[in-house]
Amino acid sequence: MDTIDGMRTFVTVVKEGSFTAAAGRRRMSTALVSKYVGQLEDHLGVRLLNRTTRSLTLTEIGAAYFERCQQILDDLDELESSVQDRHASPRGTLIISAPVTFGELYLTDVVARFLAAHPDVRIDLNLTDRFVNLVDEGVDVAIRIAELEDSPLIARRLAPARIVVCASPVYLKRRGALRYLNDLEKHDCIVDRNFRSGSLWQFKEDGKQKSIQVDGRFTVNNAASVRRMLLADMGVGLIPTFAVGPDIRQGRLEILLDAYEGSNLGVYAVYAHNRHLAGKVRAFVDFAVKCFGASPEWDQY
């Protein structure tokens, strides 16, 4: 008798409540089920079950062994499923949620490359800056740009997301340079409501948290709109580098106050915990990690 077969047979007997029912479930004879359980007991040197003509009950040690057996067999099934999913070609519809600006600038290209590599997968991409509840809304993977809090969800980091203060050279020539955090109070600041702190901009100086209350005539909840206002010479903005990397590289925007450390967020793929994670989810997240990496193109300037 193989020990794993013995464990599976024993667990089935306990769950079904009899050797006969377990034999039907395992598609073997009642005599063979009884033999397997007996051999398992001999191997362990303990009695796992109390048997009478009318009842079948676990011994104290049998109850403890049953709980561990279930855990071990579940882990083994999960391992086998994981290996099979990695070997098999991903298939089915994958529902992804992502922030609008990041989705338009970068994620859609990654999705296109993933679809080209996996012809049996369909993708439904929902671009929204609204916080999405994965379980309630049936989303397989959510892309989130944040400092993630403790959660029952699984999160995998795809790339860094630096937050910087920017303005155009034209605006700075008109309104003057910024050298210190307090200088922000004298400028038109473009506020992105997607940041939890809103108009209270957060920085660190020598490891200490600094907060500056800013003010301006334009507030929005979209990084692409902040970028357009910056390029229109309308003020100073707090913005992720993924939204303005090419503009910084080509001199259309300048990073300000870089002596102060802004928020360093992350781009994460978030998905619900599942013992048997769908191959399509695993494949997409692995693919996205390779596409972005630790030094993404938006920080090449």
mmCIF file with all atom_site columns, C-alpha atoms in Angstrom, residues 56-241:
data_model
loop_
_atom_site.group_PDB
_atom_site.id
_atom_site.type_symbol
_atom_site.label_atom_id
_atom_site.label_alt_id
_atom_site.label_comp_id
_atom_site.label_asym_id
_atom_site.label_entity_id
_atom_site.label_seq_id
_atom_site.pdbx_PDB_ins_code
_atom_site.Cartn_x
_atom_site.Cartn_y
_atom_site.Cartn_z
_atom_site.occupancy
_atom_site.B_iso_or_equiv
_atom_site.pdbx_formal_charge
_atom_site.auth_seq_id
_atom_site.auth_comp_id
_atom_site.auth_asym_id
_atom_site.auth_atom_id
_atom_site.pdbx_PDB_model_num
ATOM 1   C CA . LEU A 1 56  ? -17.498 3.770  13.084  1.00 0.00 ? 56  LEU A CA 1
ATOM 2   C CA . THR A 1 57  ? -15.828 6.399  15.264  1.00 0.00 ? 57  THR A CA 1
ATOM 3   C CA . LEU A 1 58  ? -12.440 8.066  15.393  1.00 0.00 ? 58  LEU A CA 1
ATOM 4   C CA . THR A 1 59  ? -10.084 7.425  18.251  1.00 0.00 ? 59  THR A CA 1
ATOM 5   C CA . GLU A 1 60  ? -8.542  10.489 19.869  1.00 0.00 ? 60  GLU A CA 1
ATOM 6   C CA . ILE A 1 61  ? -5.308  10.049 17.944  1.00 0.00 ? 61  ILE A CA 1
ATOM 7   C CA . GLY A 1 62  ? -7.317  9.160  14.839  1.00 0.00 ? 62  GLY A CA 1
ATOM 8   C CA . ALA A 1 63  ? -9.130  12.509 15.012  1.00 0.00 ? 63  ALA A CA 1
ATOM 9   C CA . ALA A 1 64  ? -5.822  14.393 15.198  1.00 0.00 ? 64  ALA A CA 1
ATOM 10  C CA . TYR A 1 65  ? -4.391  12.320 12.348  1.00 0.00 ? 65  TYR A CA 1
ATOM 11  C CA . PHE A 1 66  ? -7.503  12.966 10.222  1.00 0.00 ? 66  PHE A CA 1
ATOM 12  C CA . GLU A 1 67  ? -7.080  16.762 10.531  1.00 0.00 ? 67  GLU A CA 1
ATOM 13  C CA . ARG A 1 68  ? -3.415  16.597 9.505   1.00 0.00 ? 68  ARG A CA 1
ATOM 14  C CA . CYS A 1 69  ? -4.187  14.194 6.677   1.00 0.00 ? 69  CYS A CA 1
ATOM 15  C CA . GLN A 1 70  ? -6.727  16.614 5.201   1.00 0.00 ? 70  GLN A CA 1
ATOM 16  C CA . GLN A 1 71  ? -4.201  19.462 5.322   1.00 0.00 ? 71  GLN A CA 1
ATOM 17  C CA . ILE A 1 72  ? -1.437  17.381 3.727   1.00 0.00 ? 72  ILE A CA 1
ATOM 18  C CA . LEU A 1 73  ? -3.697  16.056 0.972   1.00 0.00 ? 73  LEU A CA 1
ATOM 19  C CA . ASP A 1 74  ? -5.066  19.544 0.249   1.00 0.00 ? 74  ASP A CA 1
ATOM 20  C CA . ASP A 1 75  ? -1.502  20.880 -0.047  1.00 0.00 ? 75  ASP A CA 1
ATOM 21  C CA . LEU A 1 76  ? -0.571  18.004 -2.344  1.00 0.00 ? 76  LEU A CA 1
ATOM 22  C CA . ASP A 1 77  ? -3.615  18.620 -4.541  1.00 0.00 ? 77  ASP A CA 1
ATOM 23  C CA . GLU A 1 78  ? -2.751  22.323 -4.701  1.00 0.00 ? 78  GLU A CA 1
ATOM 24  C CA . LEU A 1 79  ? 0.822   21.532 -5.718  1.00 0.00 ? 79  LEU A CA 1
ATOM 25  C CA . GLU A 1 80  ? -0.308  19.173 -8.471  1.00 0.00 ? 80  GLU A CA 1
ATOM 26  C CA . SER A 1 81  ? -2.852  21.709 -9.710  1.00 0.00 ? 81  SER A CA 1
ATOM 27  C CA . SER A 1 82  ? -0.196  24.437 -9.771  1.00 0.00 ? 82  SER A CA 1
ATOM 28  C CA . VAL A 1 83  ? 2.201   22.283 -11.796 1.00 0.00 ? 83  VAL A CA 1
ATOM 29  C CA . GLN A 1 84  ? -0.529  21.262 -14.217 1.00 0.00 ? 84  GLN A CA 1
ATOM 30  C CA . ASP A 1 85  ? -1.677  24.881 -14.663 1.00 0.00 ? 85  ASP A CA 1
ATOM 31  C CA . ARG A 1 86  ? 1.856   26.016 -15.416 1.00 0.00 ? 86  ARG A CA 1
ATOM 32  C CA . HIS A 1 87  ? 2.270   23.263 -17.981 1.00 0.00 ? 87  HIS A CA 1
ATOM 33  C CA . ALA A 1 88  ? -1.136  23.710 -19.587 1.00 0.00 ? 88  ALA A CA 1
ATOM 34  C CA . SER A 1 89  ? -1.950  26.598 -21.906 1.00 0.00 ? 89  SER A CA 1
ATOM 35  C CA . PRO A 1 90  ? -3.977  29.341 -20.126 1.00 0.00 ? 90  PRO A CA 1
ATOM 36  C CA . ARG A 1 91  ? -7.540  29.654 -21.359 1.00 0.00 ? 91  ARG A CA 1
ATOM 37  C CA . GLY A 1 92  ? -10.832 31.396 -20.607 1.00 0.00 ? 92  GLY A CA 1
ATOM 38  C CA . THR A 1 93  ? -11.874 34.992 -19.937 1.00 0.00 ? 93  THR A CA 1
ATOM 39  C CA . LEU A 1 94  ? -9.702  37.083 -17.629 1.00 0.00 ? 94  LEU A CA 1
ATOM 40  C CA . ILE A 1 95  ? -11.357 40.141 -16.055 1.00 0.00 ? 95  ILE A CA 1
ATOM 41  C CA . ILE A 1 96  ? -8.888  42.895 -15.135 1.00 0.00 ? 96  ILE A CA 1
ATOM 42  C CA . SER A 1 97  ? -9.463  46.251 -13.435 1.00 0.00 ? 97  SER A CA 1
ATOM 43  C CA . ALA A 1 98  ? -6.877  49.043 -13.618 1.00 0.00 ? 98  ALA A CA 1
ATOM 44  C CA . PRO A 1 99  ? -6.517  52.815 -13.086 1.00 0.00 ? 99  PRO A CA 1
ATOM 45  C CA . VAL A 1 100 ? -7.392  54.830 -16.188 1.00 0.00 ? 100 VAL A CA 1
ATOM 46  C CA . THR A 1 101 ? -4.097  56.604 -16.874 1.00 0.00 ? 101 THR A CA 1
ATOM 47  C CA . PHE A 1 102 ? -1.860  53.619 -16.153 1.00 0.00 ? 102 PHE A CA 1
ATOM 48  C CA . GLY A 1 103 ? -4.145  51.371 -18.158 1.00 0.00 ? 103 GLY A CA 1
ATOM 49  C CA . GLU A 1 104 ? -4.100  53.633 -21.195 1.00 0.00 ? 104 GLU A CA 1
ATOM 50  C CA . LEU A 1 105 ? -0.366  54.357 -21.121 1.00 0.00 ? 105 LEU A CA 1
ATOM 51  C CA . TYR A 1 106 ? 1.099   50.962 -20.245 1.00 0.00 ? 106 TYR A CA 1
ATOM 52  C CA . LEU A 1 107 ? -1.244  48.134 -19.324 1.00 0.00 ? 107 LEU A CA 1
ATOM 53  C CA . THR A 1 108 ? -3.117  47.951 -22.635 1.00 0.00 ? 108 THR A CA 1
ATOM 54  C CA . ASP A 1 109 ? 0.177   47.286 -24.449 1.00 0.00 ? 109 ASP A CA 1
ATOM 55  C CA . VAL A 1 110 ? 0.991   44.492 -21.991 1.00 0.00 ? 110 VAL A CA 1
ATOM 56  C CA . VAL A 1 111 ? -2.477  43.016 -22.521 1.00 0.00 ? 111 VAL A CA 1
ATOM 57  C CA . ALA A 1 112 ? -1.974  43.065 -26.295 1.00 0.00 ? 112 ALA A CA 1
ATOM 58  C CA . ARG A 1 113 ? 1.324   41.193 -25.989 1.00 0.00 ? 113 ARG A CA 1
ATOM 59  C CA . PHE A 1 114 ? -0.207  38.690 -23.564 1.00 0.00 ? 114 PHE A CA 1
ATOM 60  C CA . LEU A 1 115 ? -3.128  37.991 -25.914 1.00 0.00 ? 115 LEU A CA 1
ATOM 61  C CA . ALA A 1 116 ? -0.721  37.471 -28.805 1.00 0.00 ? 116 ALA A CA 1
ATOM 62  C CA . ALA A 1 117 ? 1.169   34.892 -26.736 1.00 0.00 ? 117 ALA A CA 1
ATOM 63  C CA . HIS A 1 118 ? -1.971  33.118 -25.419 1.00 0.00 ? 118 HIS A CA 1
ATOM 64  C CA . PRO A 1 119 ? -4.585  32.627 -28.172 1.00 0.00 ? 119 PRO A CA 1
ATOM 65  C CA . ASP A 1 120 ? -6.998  30.725 -25.883 1.00 0.00 ? 120 ASP A CA 1
ATOM 66  C CA . VAL A 1 121 ? -7.429  33.666 -23.481 1.00 0.00 ? 121 VAL A CA 1
ATOM 67  C CA . ARG A 1 122 ? -9.936  36.524 -23.699 1.00 0.00 ? 122 ARG A CA 1
ATOM 68  C CA . ILE A 1 123 ? -9.478  39.688 -21.613 1.00 0.00 ? 123 ILE A CA 1
ATOM 69  C CA . ASP A 1 124 ? -12.129 42.082 -20.326 1.00 0.00 ? 124 ASP A CA 1
ATOM 70  C CA . LEU A 1 125 ? -10.228 45.200 -19.217 1.00 0.00 ? 125 LEU A CA 1
ATOM 71  C CA . ASN A 1 126 ? -12.109 47.720 -17.086 1.00 0.00 ? 126 ASN A CA 1
ATOM 72  C CA . LEU A 1 127 ? -10.306 51.063 -16.695 1.00 0.00 ? 127 LEU A CA 1
ATOM 73  C CA . THR A 1 128 ? -11.548 52.983 -13.671 1.00 0.00 ? 128 THR A CA 1
ATOM 74  C CA . ASP A 1 129 ? -10.068 55.074 -10.878 1.00 0.00 ? 129 ASP A CA 1
ATOM 75  C CA . ARG A 1 130 ? -12.765 53.744 -8.541  1.00 0.00 ? 130 ARG A CA 1
ATOM 76  C CA . PHE A 1 131 ? -11.736 51.252 -5.843  1.00 0.00 ? 131 PHE A CA 1
ATOM 77  C CA . VAL A 1 132 ? -13.008 47.870 -7.040  1.00 0.00 ? 132 VAL A CA 1
ATOM 78  C CA . ASN A 1 133 ? -14.107 45.009 -4.764  1.00 0.00 ? 133 ASN A CA 1
ATOM 79  C CA . LEU A 1 134 ? -12.691 41.970 -6.535  1.00 0.00 ? 134 LEU A CA 1
ATOM 80  C CA . VAL A 1 135 ? -14.926 39.344 -4.972  1.00 0.00 ? 135 VAL A CA 1
ATOM 81  C CA . ASP A 1 136 ? -18.215 41.257 -5.182  1.00 0.00 ? 136 ASP A CA 1
ATOM 82  C CA . GLU A 1 137 ? -17.588 42.447 -8.746  1.00 0.00 ? 137 GLU A CA 1
ATOM 83  C CA . GLY A 1 138 ? -16.156 39.238 -10.171 1.00 0.00 ? 138 GLY A CA 1
ATOM 84  C CA . VAL A 1 139 ? -12.743 40.723 -11.034 1.00 0.00 ? 139 VAL A CA 1
ATOM 85  C CA . ASP A 1 140 ? -9.866  38.265 -11.463 1.00 0.00 ? 140 ASP A CA 1
ATOM 86  C CA . VAL A 1 141 ? -6.988  40.757 -11.163 1.00 0.00 ? 141 VAL A CA 1
ATOM 87  C CA . ALA A 1 142 ? -6.897  44.418 -10.087 1.00 0.00 ? 142 ALA A CA 1
ATOM 88  C CA . ILE A 1 143 ? -3.929  46.664 -10.796 1.00 0.00 ? 143 ILE A CA 1
ATOM 89  C CA . ARG A 1 144 ? -3.444  49.049 -7.880  1.00 0.00 ? 144 ARG A CA 1
ATOM 90  C CA . ILE A 1 145 ? -0.960  51.876 -7.399  1.00 0.00 ? 145 ILE A CA 1
ATOM 91  C CA . ALA A 1 146 ? -0.617  52.407 -3.681  1.00 0.00 ? 146 ALA A CA 1
ATOM 92  C CA . GLU A 1 147 ? 1.037   51.553 -0.415  1.00 0.00 ? 147 GLU A CA 1
ATOM 93  C CA . LEU A 1 148 ? -0.985  48.438 0.242   1.00 0.00 ? 148 LEU A CA 1
ATOM 94  C CA . GLU A 1 149 ? -2.490  47.785 3.651   1.00 0.00 ? 149 GLU A CA 1
ATOM 95  C CA . ASP A 1 150 ? -2.967  44.371 5.242   1.00 0.00 ? 150 ASP A CA 1
ATOM 96  C CA . SER A 1 151 ? -5.642  42.478 3.345   1.00 0.00 ? 151 SER A CA 1
ATOM 97  C CA . PRO A 1 152 ? -6.833  38.905 2.735   1.00 0.00 ? 152 PRO A CA 1
ATOM 98  C CA . LEU A 1 153 ? -6.030  39.520 -0.949  1.00 0.00 ? 153 LEU A CA 1
ATOM 99  C CA . ILE A 1 154 ? -2.786  38.387 -2.552  1.00 0.00 ? 154 ILE A CA 1
ATOM 100 C CA . ALA A 1 155 ? -0.623  41.228 -3.914  1.00 0.00 ? 155 ALA A CA 1
ATOM 101 C CA . ARG A 1 156 ? 2.362   40.937 -6.223  1.00 0.00 ? 156 ARG A CA 1
ATOM 102 C CA . ARG A 1 157 ? 4.549   43.953 -6.953  1.00 0.00 ? 157 ARG A CA 1
ATOM 103 C CA . LEU A 1 158 ? 4.931   44.662 -10.673 1.00 0.00 ? 158 LEU A CA 1
ATOM 104 C CA . ALA A 1 159 ? 6.998   47.863 -10.603 1.00 0.00 ? 159 ALA A CA 1
ATOM 105 C CA . PRO A 1 160 ? 7.869   50.942 -8.539  1.00 0.00 ? 160 PRO A CA 1
ATOM 106 C CA . ALA A 1 161 ? 5.714   54.073 -8.825  1.00 0.00 ? 161 ALA A CA 1
ATOM 107 C CA . ARG A 1 162 ? 7.545   57.254 -7.791  1.00 0.00 ? 162 ARG A CA 1
ATOM 108 C CA . ILE A 1 163 ? 5.523   60.369 -7.005  1.00 0.00 ? 163 ILE A CA 1
ATOM 109 C CA . VAL A 1 164 ? 7.200   63.672 -7.923  1.00 0.00 ? 164 VAL A CA 1
ATOM 110 C CA . VAL A 1 165 ? 6.460   67.400 -7.992  1.00 0.00 ? 165 VAL A CA 1
ATOM 111 C CA . CYS A 1 166 ? 6.507   68.799 -11.549 1.00 0.00 ? 166 CYS A CA 1
ATOM 112 C CA . ALA A 1 167 ? 5.929   71.997 -13.495 1.00 0.00 ? 167 ALA A CA 1
ATOM 113 C CA . SER A 1 168 ? 6.703   73.284 -16.961 1.00 0.00 ? 168 SER A CA 1
ATOM 114 C CA . PRO A 1 169 ? 9.700   75.559 -17.674 1.00 0.00 ? 169 PRO A CA 1
ATOM 115 C CA . VAL A 1 170 ? 7.278   78.244 -18.934 1.00 0.00 ? 170 VAL A CA 1
ATOM 116 C CA . TYR A 1 171 ? 5.307   78.228 -15.668 1.00 0.00 ? 171 TYR A CA 1
ATOM 117 C CA . LEU A 1 172 ? 8.480   78.346 -13.567 1.00 0.00 ? 172 LEU A CA 1
ATOM 118 C CA . LYS A 1 173 ? 9.857   81.260 -15.569 1.00 0.00 ? 173 LYS A CA 1
ATOM 119 C CA . ARG A 1 174 ? 6.613   83.140 -14.984 1.00 0.00 ? 174 ARG A CA 1
ATOM 120 C CA . ARG A 1 175 ? 6.123   82.325 -11.301 1.00 0.00 ? 175 ARG A CA 1
ATOM 121 C CA . GLY A 1 176 ? 9.615   81.642 -10.004 1.00 0.00 ? 176 GLY A CA 1
ATOM 122 C CA . ALA A 1 177 ? 11.573  78.588 -8.866  1.00 0.00 ? 177 ALA A CA 1
ATOM 123 C CA . LEU A 1 178 ? 10.728  76.290 -5.958  1.00 0.00 ? 178 LEU A CA 1
ATOM 124 C CA . ARG A 1 179 ? 13.568  75.515 -3.583  1.00 0.00 ? 179 ARG A CA 1
ATOM 125 C CA . TYR A 1 180 ? 11.811  74.678 -0.320  1.00 0.00 ? 180 TYR A CA 1
ATOM 126 C CA . LEU A 1 181 ? 8.572   72.918 0.583   1.00 0.00 ? 181 LEU A CA 1
ATOM 127 C CA . ASN A 1 182 ? 7.080   76.134 1.943   1.00 0.00 ? 182 ASN A CA 1
ATOM 128 C CA . ASP A 1 183 ? 7.475   77.680 -1.515  1.00 0.00 ? 183 ASP A CA 1
ATOM 129 C CA . LEU A 1 184 ? 4.529   75.505 -2.616  1.00 0.00 ? 184 LEU A CA 1
ATOM 130 C CA . GLU A 1 185 ? 2.206   77.766 -0.630  1.00 0.00 ? 185 GLU A CA 1
ATOM 131 C CA . LYS A 1 186 ? 2.927   80.592 -3.108  1.00 0.00 ? 186 LYS A CA 1
ATOM 132 C CA . HIS A 1 187 ? 2.111   78.571 -6.234  1.00 0.00 ? 187 HIS A CA 1
ATOM 133 C CA . ASP A 1 188 ? -0.939  77.357 -8.139  1.00 0.00 ? 188 ASP A CA 1
ATOM 134 C CA . CYS A 1 189 ? -1.060  73.683 -7.249  1.00 0.00 ? 189 CYS A CA 1
ATOM 135 C CA . ILE A 1 190 ? -3.005  71.146 -9.273  1.00 0.00 ? 190 ILE A CA 1
ATOM 136 C CA . VAL A 1 191 ? -4.633  68.658 -6.900  1.00 0.00 ? 191 VAL A CA 1
ATOM 137 C CA . ASP A 1 192 ? -5.294  65.020 -7.784  1.00 0.00 ? 192 ASP A CA 1
ATOM 138 C CA . ARG A 1 193 ? -8.052  63.602 -5.560  1.00 0.00 ? 193 ARG A CA 1
ATOM 139 C CA . ASN A 1 194 ? -6.791  60.071 -6.229  1.00 0.00 ? 194 ASN A CA 1
ATOM 140 C CA . PHE A 1 195 ? -4.190  60.740 -3.535  1.00 0.00 ? 195 PHE A CA 1
ATOM 141 C CA . ARG A 1 196 ? -5.775  60.068 -0.160  1.00 0.00 ? 196 ARG A CA 1
ATOM 142 C CA . SER A 1 197 ? -4.221  63.176 1.356   1.00 0.00 ? 197 SER A CA 1
ATOM 143 C CA . GLY A 1 198 ? -5.743  65.393 -1.374  1.00 0.00 ? 198 GLY A CA 1
ATOM 144 C CA . SER A 1 199 ? -4.358  68.919 -1.060  1.00 0.00 ? 199 SER A CA 1
ATOM 145 C CA . LEU A 1 200 ? -2.198  67.979 1.937   1.00 0.00 ? 200 LEU A CA 1
ATOM 146 C CA . TRP A 1 201 ? 0.959   66.933 0.106   1.00 0.00 ? 201 TRP A CA 1
ATOM 147 C CA . GLN A 1 202 ? 3.249   64.504 1.920   1.00 0.00 ? 202 GLN A CA 1
ATOM 148 C CA . PHE A 1 203 ? 7.068   64.497 1.917   1.00 0.00 ? 203 PHE A CA 1
ATOM 149 C CA . LYS A 1 204 ? 9.982   63.265 3.982   1.00 0.00 ? 204 LYS A CA 1
ATOM 150 C CA . GLU A 1 205 ? 12.991  65.317 5.042   1.00 0.00 ? 205 GLU A CA 1
ATOM 151 C CA . ASP A 1 206 ? 15.831  63.516 6.812   1.00 0.00 ? 206 ASP A CA 1
ATOM 152 C CA . GLY A 1 207 ? 13.455  60.640 7.434   1.00 0.00 ? 207 GLY A CA 1
ATOM 153 C CA . LYS A 1 208 ? 10.824  62.858 9.075   1.00 0.00 ? 208 LYS A CA 1
ATOM 154 C CA . GLN A 1 209 ? 7.308   63.246 7.696   1.00 0.00 ? 209 GLN A CA 1
ATOM 155 C CA . LYS A 1 210 ? 6.426   66.702 6.347   1.00 0.00 ? 210 LYS A CA 1
ATOM 156 C CA . SER A 1 211 ? 2.983   67.856 5.245   1.00 0.00 ? 211 SER A CA 1
ATOM 157 C CA . ILE A 1 212 ? 2.281   70.975 3.172   1.00 0.00 ? 212 ILE A CA 1
ATOM 158 C CA . GLN A 1 213 ? -1.227  72.303 2.601   1.00 0.00 ? 213 GLN A CA 1
ATOM 159 C CA . VAL A 1 214 ? -1.423  73.492 -1.008  1.00 0.00 ? 214 VAL A CA 1
ATOM 160 C CA . ASP A 1 215 ? -4.038  75.446 -2.894  1.00 0.00 ? 215 ASP A CA 1
ATOM 161 C CA . GLY A 1 216 ? -4.984  75.971 -6.522  1.00 0.00 ? 216 GLY A CA 1
ATOM 162 C CA . ARG A 1 217 ? -7.846  76.557 -8.913  1.00 0.00 ? 217 ARG A CA 1
ATOM 163 C CA . PHE A 1 218 ? -7.974  73.077 -10.458 1.00 0.00 ? 218 PHE A CA 1
ATOM 164 C CA . THR A 1 219 ? -8.782  69.760 -8.772  1.00 0.00 ? 219 THR A CA 1
ATOM 165 C CA . VAL A 1 220 ? -9.332  66.492 -10.621 1.00 0.00 ? 220 VAL A CA 1
ATOM 166 C CA . ASN A 1 221 ? -9.249  62.730 -10.024 1.00 0.00 ? 221 ASN A CA 1
ATOM 167 C CA . ASN A 1 222 ? -7.114  61.675 -12.978 1.00 0.00 ? 222 ASN A CA 1
ATOM 168 C CA . ALA A 1 223 ? -3.325  61.779 -13.474 1.00 0.00 ? 223 ALA A CA 1
ATOM 169 C CA . ALA A 1 224 ? -3.630  62.314 -17.242 1.00 0.00 ? 224 ALA A CA 1
ATOM 170 C CA . SER A 1 225 ? -5.628  65.497 -16.620 1.00 0.00 ? 225 SER A CA 1
ATOM 171 C CA . VAL A 1 226 ? -3.016  66.731 -14.133 1.00 0.00 ? 226 VAL A CA 1
ATOM 172 C CA . ARG A 1 227 ? -0.373  66.157 -16.809 1.00 0.00 ? 227 ARG A CA 1
ATOM 173 C CA . ARG A 1 228 ? -2.332  68.134 -19.415 1.00 0.00 ? 228 ARG A CA 1
ATOM 174 C CA . MET A 1 229 ? -2.654  71.069 -17.035 1.00 0.00 ? 229 MET A CA 1
ATOM 175 C CA . LEU A 1 230 ? 1.068   70.961 -16.289 1.00 0.00 ? 230 LEU A CA 1
ATOM 176 C CA . LEU A 1 231 ? 1.861   71.003 -19.997 1.00 0.00 ? 231 LEU A CA 1
ATOM 177 C CA . ALA A 1 232 ? -0.545  73.940 -20.378 1.00 0.00 ? 232 ALA A CA 1
ATOM 178 C CA . ASP A 1 233 ? 1.666   75.887 -17.926 1.00 0.00 ? 233 ASP A CA 1
ATOM 179 C CA . MET A 1 234 ? -1.159  76.085 -15.380 1.00 0.00 ? 234 MET A CA 1
ATOM 180 C CA . GLY A 1 235 ? 0.679   75.176 -12.195 1.00 0.00 ? 235 GLY A CA 1
ATOM 181 C CA . VAL A 1 236 ? 2.610   72.693 -10.075 1.00 0.00 ? 236 VAL A CA 1
ATOM 182 C CA . GLY A 1 237 ? 1.466   69.103 -9.742  1.00 0.00 ? 237 GLY A CA 1
ATOM 183 C CA . LEU A 1 238 ? 2.102   66.044 -7.610  1.00 0.00 ? 238 LEU A CA 1
ATOM 184 C CA . ILE A 1 239 ? 2.072   63.178 -10.100 1.00 0.00 ? 239 ILE A CA 1
ATOM 185 C CA . PRO A 1 240 ? 3.374   59.621 -10.682 1.00 0.00 ? 240 PRO A CA 1
ATOM 186 C CA . THR A 1 241 ? 6.398   59.351 -12.940 1.00 0.00 ? 241 THR A CA 1
#
